[in-house]
PDB file of C-alpha atoms in Angstrom:
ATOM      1  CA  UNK A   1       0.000   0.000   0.000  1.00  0.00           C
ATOM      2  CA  UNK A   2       1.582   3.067  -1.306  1.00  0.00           C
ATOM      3  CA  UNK A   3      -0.141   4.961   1.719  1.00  0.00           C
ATOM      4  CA  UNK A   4      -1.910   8.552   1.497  1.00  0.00           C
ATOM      5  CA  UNK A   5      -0.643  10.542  -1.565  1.00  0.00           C
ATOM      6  CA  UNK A   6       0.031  14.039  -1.816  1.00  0.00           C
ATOM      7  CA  UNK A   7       0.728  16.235  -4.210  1.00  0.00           C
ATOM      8  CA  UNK A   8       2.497  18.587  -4.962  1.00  0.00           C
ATOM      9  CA  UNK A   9       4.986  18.273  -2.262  1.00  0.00           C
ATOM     10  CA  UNK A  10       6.218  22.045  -2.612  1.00  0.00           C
ATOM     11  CA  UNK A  11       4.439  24.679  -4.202  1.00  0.00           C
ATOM     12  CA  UNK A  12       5.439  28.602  -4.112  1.00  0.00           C
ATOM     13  CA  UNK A  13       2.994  30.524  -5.709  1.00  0.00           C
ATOM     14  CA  UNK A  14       2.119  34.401  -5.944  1.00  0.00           C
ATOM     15  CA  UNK A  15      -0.404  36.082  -3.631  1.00  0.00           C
ATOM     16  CA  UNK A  16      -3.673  36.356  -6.075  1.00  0.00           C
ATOM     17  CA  UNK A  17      -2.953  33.255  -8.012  1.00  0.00           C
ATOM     18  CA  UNK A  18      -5.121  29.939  -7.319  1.00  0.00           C
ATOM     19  CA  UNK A  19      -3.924  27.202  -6.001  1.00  0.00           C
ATOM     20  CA  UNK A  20      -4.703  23.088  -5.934  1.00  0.00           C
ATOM     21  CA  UNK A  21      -3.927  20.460  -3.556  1.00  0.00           C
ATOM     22  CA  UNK A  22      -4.322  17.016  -4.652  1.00  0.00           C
ATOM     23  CA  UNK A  23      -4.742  13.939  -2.294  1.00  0.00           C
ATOM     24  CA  UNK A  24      -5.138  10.288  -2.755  1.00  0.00           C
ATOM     25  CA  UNK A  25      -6.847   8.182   0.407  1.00  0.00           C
ATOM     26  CA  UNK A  26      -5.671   4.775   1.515  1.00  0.00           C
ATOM     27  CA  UNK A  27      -8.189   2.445  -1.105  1.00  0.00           C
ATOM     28  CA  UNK A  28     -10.987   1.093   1.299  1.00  0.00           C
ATOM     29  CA  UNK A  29     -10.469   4.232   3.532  1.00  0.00           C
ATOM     30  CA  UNK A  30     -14.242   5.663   3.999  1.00  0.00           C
ATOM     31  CA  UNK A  31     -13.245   8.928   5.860  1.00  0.00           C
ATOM     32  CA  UNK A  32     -10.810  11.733   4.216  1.00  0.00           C
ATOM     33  CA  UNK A  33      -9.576  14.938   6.453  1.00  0.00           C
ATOM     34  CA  UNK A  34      -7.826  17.970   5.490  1.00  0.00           C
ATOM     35  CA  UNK A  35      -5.588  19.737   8.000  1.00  0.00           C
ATOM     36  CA  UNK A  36      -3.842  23.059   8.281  1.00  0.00           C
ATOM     37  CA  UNK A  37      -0.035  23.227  10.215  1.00  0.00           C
ATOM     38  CA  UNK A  38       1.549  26.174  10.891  1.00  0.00           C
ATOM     39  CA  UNK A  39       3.607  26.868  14.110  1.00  0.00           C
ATOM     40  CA  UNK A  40       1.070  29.867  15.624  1.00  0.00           C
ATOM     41  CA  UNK A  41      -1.785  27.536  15.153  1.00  0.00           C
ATOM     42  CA  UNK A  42      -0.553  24.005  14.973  1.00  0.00           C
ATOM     43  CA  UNK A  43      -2.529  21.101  13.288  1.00  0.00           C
ATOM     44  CA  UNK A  44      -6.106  22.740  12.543  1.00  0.00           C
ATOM     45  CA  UNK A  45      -8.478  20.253  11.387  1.00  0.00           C
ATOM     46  CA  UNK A  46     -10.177  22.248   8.034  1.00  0.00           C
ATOM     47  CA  UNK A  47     -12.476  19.383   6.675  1.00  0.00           C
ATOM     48  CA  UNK A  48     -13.536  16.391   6.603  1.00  0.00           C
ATOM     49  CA  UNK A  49     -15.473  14.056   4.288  1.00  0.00           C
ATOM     50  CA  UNK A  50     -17.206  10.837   4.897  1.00  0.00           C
ATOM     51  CA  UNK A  51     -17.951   8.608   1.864  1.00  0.00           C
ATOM     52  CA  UNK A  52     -17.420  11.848  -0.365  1.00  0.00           C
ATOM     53  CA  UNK A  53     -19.683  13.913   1.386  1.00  0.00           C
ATOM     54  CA  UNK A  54     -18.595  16.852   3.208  1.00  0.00           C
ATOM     55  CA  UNK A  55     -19.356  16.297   7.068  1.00  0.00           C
ATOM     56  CA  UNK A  56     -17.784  19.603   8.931  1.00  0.00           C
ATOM     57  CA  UNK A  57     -16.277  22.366   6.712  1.00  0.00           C
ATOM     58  CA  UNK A  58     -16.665  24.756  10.270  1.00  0.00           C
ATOM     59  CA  UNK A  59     -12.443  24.839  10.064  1.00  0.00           C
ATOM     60  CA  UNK A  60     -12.222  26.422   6.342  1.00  0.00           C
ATOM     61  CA  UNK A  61     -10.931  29.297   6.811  1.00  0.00           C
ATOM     62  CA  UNK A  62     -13.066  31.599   4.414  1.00  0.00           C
ATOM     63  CA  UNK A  63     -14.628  31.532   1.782  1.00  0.00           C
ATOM     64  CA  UNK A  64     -11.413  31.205  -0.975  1.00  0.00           C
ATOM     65  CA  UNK A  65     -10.914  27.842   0.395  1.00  0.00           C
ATOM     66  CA  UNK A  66     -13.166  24.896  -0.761  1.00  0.00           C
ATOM     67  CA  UNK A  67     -12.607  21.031  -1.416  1.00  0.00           C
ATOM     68  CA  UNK A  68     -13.860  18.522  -2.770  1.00  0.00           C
ATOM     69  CA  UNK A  69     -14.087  15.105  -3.156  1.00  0.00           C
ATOM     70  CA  UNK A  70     -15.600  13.639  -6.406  1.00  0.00           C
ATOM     71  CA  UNK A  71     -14.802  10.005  -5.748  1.00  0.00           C
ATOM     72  CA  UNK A  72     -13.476   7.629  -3.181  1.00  0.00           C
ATOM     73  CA  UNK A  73      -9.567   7.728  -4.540  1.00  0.00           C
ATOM     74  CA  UNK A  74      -9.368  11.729  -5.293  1.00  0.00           C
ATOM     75  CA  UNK A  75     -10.059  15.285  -3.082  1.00  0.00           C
ATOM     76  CA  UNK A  76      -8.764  18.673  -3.810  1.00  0.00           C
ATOM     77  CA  UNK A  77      -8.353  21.751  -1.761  1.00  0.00           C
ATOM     78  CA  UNK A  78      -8.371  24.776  -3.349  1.00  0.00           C
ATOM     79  CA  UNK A  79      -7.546  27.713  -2.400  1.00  0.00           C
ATOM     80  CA  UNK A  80      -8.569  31.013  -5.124  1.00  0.00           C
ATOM     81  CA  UNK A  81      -6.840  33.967  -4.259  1.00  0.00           C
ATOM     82  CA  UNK A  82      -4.214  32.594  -2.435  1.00  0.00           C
ATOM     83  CA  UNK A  83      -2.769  35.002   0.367  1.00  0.00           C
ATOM     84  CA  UNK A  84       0.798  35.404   2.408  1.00  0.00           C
ATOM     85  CA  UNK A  85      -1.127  34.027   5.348  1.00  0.00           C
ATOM     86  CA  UNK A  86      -1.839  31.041   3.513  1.00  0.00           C
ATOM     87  CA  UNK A  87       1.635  29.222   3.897  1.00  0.00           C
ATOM     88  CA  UNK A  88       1.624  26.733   5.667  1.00  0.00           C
ATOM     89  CA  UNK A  89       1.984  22.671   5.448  1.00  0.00           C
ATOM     90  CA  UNK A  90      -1.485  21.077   4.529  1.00  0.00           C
ATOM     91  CA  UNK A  91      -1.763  17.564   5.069  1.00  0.00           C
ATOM     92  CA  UNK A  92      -4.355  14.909   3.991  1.00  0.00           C
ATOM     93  CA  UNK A  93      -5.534  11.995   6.265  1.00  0.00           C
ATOM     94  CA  UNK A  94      -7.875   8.785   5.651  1.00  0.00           C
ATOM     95  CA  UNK A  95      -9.370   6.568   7.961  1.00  0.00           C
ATOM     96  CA  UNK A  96     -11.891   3.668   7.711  1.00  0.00           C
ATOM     97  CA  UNK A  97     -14.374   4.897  10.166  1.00  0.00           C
ATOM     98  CA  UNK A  98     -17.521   2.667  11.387  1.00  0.00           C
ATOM     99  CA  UNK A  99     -20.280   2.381  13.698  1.00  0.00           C
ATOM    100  CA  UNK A 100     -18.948   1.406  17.385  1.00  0.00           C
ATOM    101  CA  UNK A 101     -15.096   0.741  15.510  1.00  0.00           C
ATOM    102  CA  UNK A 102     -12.033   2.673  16.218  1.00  0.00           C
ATOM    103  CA  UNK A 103      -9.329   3.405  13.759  1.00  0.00           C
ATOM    104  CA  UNK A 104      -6.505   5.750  13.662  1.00  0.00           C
ATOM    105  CA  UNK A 105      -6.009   8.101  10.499  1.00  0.00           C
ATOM    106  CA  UNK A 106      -2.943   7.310   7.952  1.00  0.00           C
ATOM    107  CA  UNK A 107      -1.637  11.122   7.103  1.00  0.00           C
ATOM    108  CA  UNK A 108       0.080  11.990   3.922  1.00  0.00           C
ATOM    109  CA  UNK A 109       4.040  13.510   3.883  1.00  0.00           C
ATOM    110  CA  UNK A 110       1.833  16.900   3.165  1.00  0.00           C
ATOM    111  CA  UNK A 111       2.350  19.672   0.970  1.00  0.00           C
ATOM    112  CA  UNK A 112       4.138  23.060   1.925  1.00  0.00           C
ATOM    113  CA  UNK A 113       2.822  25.997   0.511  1.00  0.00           C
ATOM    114  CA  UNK A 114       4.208  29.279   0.279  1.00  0.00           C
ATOM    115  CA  UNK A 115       2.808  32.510  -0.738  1.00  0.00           C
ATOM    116  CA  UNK A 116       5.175  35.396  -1.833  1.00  0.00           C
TER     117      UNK A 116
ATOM    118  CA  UNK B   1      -9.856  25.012  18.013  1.00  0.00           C
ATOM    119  CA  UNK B   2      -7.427  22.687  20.052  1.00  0.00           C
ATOM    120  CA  UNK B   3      -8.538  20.129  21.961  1.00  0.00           C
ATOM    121  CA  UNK B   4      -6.181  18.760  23.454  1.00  0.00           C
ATOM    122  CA  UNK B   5      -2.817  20.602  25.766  1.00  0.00           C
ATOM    123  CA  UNK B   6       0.491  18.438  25.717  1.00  0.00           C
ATOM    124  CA  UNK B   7       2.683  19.208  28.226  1.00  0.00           C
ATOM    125  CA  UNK B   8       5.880  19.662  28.594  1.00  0.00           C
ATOM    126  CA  UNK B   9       5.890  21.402  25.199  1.00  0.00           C
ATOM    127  CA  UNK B  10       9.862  20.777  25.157  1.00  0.00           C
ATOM    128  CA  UNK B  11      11.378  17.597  26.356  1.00  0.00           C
ATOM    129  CA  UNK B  12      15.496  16.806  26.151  1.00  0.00           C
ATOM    130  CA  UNK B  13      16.365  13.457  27.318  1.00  0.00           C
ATOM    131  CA  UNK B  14      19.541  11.377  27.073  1.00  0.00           C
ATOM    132  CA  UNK B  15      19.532   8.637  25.044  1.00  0.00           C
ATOM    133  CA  UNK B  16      18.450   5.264  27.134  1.00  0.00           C
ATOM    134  CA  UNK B  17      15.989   7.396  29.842  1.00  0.00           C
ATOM    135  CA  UNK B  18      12.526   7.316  29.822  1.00  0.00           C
ATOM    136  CA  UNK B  19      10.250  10.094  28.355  1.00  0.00           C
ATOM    137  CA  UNK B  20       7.013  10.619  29.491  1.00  0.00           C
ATOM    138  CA  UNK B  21       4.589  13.489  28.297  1.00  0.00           C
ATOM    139  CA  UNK B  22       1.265  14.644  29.189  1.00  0.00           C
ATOM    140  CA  UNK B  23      -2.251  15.263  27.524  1.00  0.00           C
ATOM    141  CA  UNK B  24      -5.367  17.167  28.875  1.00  0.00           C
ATOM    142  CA  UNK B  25      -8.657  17.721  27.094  1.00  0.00           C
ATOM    143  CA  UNK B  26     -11.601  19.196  27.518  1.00  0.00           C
ATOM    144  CA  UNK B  27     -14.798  17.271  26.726  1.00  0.00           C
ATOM    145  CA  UNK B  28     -15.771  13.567  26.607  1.00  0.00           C
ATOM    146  CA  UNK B  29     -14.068  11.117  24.279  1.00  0.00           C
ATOM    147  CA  UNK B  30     -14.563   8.226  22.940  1.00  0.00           C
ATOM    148  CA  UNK B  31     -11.138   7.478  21.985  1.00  0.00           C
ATOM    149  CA  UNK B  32      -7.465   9.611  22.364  1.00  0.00           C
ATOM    150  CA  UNK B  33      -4.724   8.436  20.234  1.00  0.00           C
ATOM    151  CA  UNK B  34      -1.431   9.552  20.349  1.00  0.00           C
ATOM    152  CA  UNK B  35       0.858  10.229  17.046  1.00  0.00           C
ATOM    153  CA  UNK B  36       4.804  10.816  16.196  1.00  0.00           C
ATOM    154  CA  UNK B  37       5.477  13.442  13.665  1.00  0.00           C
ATOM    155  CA  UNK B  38       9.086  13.572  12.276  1.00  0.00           C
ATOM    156  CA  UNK B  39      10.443  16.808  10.951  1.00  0.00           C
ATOM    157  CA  UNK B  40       8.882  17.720   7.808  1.00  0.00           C
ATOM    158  CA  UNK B  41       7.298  14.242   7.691  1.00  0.00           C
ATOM    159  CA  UNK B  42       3.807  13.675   8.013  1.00  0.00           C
ATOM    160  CA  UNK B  43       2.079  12.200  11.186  1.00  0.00           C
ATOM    161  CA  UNK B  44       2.464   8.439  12.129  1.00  0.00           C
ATOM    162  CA  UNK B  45      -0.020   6.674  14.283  1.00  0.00           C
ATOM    163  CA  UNK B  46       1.419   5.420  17.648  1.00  0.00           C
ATOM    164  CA  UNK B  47      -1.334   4.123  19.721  1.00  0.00           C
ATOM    165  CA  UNK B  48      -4.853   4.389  20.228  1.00  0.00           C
ATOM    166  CA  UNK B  49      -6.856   4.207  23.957  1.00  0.00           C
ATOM    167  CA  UNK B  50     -10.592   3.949  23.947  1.00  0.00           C
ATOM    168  CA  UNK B  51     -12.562   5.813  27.100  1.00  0.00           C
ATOM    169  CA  UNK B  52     -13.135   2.396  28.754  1.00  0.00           C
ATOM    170  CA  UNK B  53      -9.321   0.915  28.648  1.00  0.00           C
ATOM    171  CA  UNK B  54      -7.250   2.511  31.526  1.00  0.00           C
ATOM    172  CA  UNK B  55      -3.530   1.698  30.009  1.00  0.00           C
ATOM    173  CA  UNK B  56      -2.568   0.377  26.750  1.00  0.00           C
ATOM    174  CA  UNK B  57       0.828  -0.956  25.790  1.00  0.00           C
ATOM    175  CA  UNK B  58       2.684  -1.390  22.366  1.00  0.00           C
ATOM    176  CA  UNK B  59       6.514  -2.297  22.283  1.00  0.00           C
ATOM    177  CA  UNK B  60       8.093   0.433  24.032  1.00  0.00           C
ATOM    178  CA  UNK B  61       5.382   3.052  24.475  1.00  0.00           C
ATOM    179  CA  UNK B  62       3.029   2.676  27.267  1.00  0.00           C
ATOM    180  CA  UNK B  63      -0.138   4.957  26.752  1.00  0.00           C
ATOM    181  CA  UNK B  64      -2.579   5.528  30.132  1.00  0.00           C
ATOM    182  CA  UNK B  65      -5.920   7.027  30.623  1.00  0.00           C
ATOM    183  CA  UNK B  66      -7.743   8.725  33.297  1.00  0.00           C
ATOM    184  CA  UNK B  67     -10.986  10.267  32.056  1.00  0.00           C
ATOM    185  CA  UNK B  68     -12.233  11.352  35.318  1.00  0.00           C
ATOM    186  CA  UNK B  69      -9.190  14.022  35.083  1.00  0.00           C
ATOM    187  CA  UNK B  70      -9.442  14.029  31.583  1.00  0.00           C
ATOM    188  CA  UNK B  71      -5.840  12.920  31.167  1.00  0.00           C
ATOM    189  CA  UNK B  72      -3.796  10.730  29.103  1.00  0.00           C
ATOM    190  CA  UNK B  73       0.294  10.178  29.316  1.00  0.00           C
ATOM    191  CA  UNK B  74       2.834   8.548  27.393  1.00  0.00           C
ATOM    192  CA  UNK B  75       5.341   6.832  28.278  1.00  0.00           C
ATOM    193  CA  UNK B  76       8.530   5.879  25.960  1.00  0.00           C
ATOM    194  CA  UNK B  77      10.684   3.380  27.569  1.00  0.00           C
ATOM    195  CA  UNK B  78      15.151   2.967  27.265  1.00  0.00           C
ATOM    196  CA  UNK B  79      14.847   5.757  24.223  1.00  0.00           C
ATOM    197  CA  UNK B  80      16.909   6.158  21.401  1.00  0.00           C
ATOM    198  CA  UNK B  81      18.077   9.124  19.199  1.00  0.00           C
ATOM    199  CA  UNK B  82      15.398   7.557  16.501  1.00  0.00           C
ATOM    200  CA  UNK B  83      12.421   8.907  19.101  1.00  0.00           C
ATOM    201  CA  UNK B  84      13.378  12.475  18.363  1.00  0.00           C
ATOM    202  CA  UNK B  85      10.439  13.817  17.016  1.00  0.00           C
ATOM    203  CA  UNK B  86       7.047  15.911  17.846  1.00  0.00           C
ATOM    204  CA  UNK B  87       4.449  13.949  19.853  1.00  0.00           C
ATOM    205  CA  UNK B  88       0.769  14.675  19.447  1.00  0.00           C
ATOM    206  CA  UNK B  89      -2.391  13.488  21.560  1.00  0.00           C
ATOM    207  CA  UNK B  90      -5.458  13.325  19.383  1.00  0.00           C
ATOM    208  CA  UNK B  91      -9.146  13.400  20.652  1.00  0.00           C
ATOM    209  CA  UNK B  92     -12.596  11.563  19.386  1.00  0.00           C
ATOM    210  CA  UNK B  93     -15.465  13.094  21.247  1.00  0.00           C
ATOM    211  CA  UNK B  94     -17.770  10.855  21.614  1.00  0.00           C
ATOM    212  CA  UNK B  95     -20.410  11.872  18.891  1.00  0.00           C
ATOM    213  CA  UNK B  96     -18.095  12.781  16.407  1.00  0.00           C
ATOM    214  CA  UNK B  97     -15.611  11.317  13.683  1.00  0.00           C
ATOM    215  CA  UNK B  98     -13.036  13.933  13.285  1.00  0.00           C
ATOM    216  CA  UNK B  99     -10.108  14.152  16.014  1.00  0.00           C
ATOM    217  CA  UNK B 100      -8.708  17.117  17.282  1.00  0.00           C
ATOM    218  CA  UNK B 101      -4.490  17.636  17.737  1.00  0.00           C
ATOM    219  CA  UNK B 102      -3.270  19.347  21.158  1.00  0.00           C
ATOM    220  CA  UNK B 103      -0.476  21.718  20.563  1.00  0.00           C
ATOM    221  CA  UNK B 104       2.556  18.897  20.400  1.00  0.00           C
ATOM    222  CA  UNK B 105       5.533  18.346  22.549  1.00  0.00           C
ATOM    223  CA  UNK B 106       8.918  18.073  21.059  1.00  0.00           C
ATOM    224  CA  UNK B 107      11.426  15.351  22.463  1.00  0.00           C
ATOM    225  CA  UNK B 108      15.060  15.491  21.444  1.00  0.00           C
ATOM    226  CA  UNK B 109      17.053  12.680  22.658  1.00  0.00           C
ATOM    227  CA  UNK B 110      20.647  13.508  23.260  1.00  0.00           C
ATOM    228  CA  UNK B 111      23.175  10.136  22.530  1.00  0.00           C
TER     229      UNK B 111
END
């Protein structure tokens, strides 16, 4: 199992310009989560989807950030116009989550995203 | 918003001692799981208590929980420079599927 895969690992982009994070899940995985790192805030949970539908968006930031999921191997997180404030390390996580079970979430290597 | 505080927030052992660190939360869980984030790695899953167990154990790490003080520690036995890393504690409530991250507490292990 190749694990959770992220890409881009590195991306610099200019404040105003759009910008796409791509994330595979573990296959079988029901549950995918999208968190925020940065050292003022730490790990900040920003969504999370269960079977492709979006469960708790109450940690996107604003309104220039939105994700998706379209199927059970692929999400995005977009974020459209990207600002300074935006850099930080966003990571992906899946998890197989079930009535009454108990799993812990497999996190991708991330992707660390500067704005200039 | 965090739910969970690690504490110490630094932690410098020498290599072979024990480290221990703290969690606190909040509200009820159902589960807290602990995880072991590398520098500019992502986060690895360490262990995982439920609200009913009371200790937990998996090769050297030794996880325990007290939910009336709404506590959890871990415990890494003889360490070695390899545990150097940022430890999290990660909260289920009990009604929800997300967890939530405390704030992390960094262990360095001098050789």
């Amino acid at each position: 199992d190749a694990g959770v895969i992220q890409s881009p690992r590195h991306e610099v982009t200019e404040m105003g310009q759009e910008v796409t994070l791509r994330c595979k899940p573990i296959s079988g995985h029901n549950s995918l989560f999208w968190y925020r790192q940065t050292m003022m805030r730490g790990l900040e949970l920003l969504i999370y989807f269960n079977n492709n539908v979006p469960i708790d968006d109450s940690g996107m930031p604003e309104d220039r950030f939105s994700a998706k999921m379209p199927n059970a191997s692929f999400s995005t997180l977009k974020i459209q116009p990207s600002e300074p404030r935006d850099s930080a390390v966003y990571f992906c996580a899946s998890s197989l989550v079930r009535e009454g079970g108990v799993n812990g979430y497999t996190f991708g290597s991330g992707t660390r995203l500067t704005v200039v | 918003s965090q739910q969970g505080e690690e504490d110490p927030q630094a932690l410098s052992i020498q290599e072979g001692e024990n480290a221990t660190m703290n969690c606190s939360y909040k509200t009820s869980i159902n589960n807290l799981q602990w995880y072991r984030q590398n520098s500019g790695r992502g986060l690895v899953h360490l262990i995982l208590i439920r609200s009913n167990e009371r200790e937990k154990h998996s090769g050297r790490l030794r996880v325990t929980l007290d939910t009336s003080k709404k506590s959890s520690s871990l415990l890494i036995t003889a360490s070695r420079a390899a545990d150097t890393a940022s430890y999290f504690c990660a909260t289920r409530a009990s009604s929800a599927s997300k967890i939530i991250f405390g704030s992390g507490t960094r262990l360095s292990i001098r050789p």
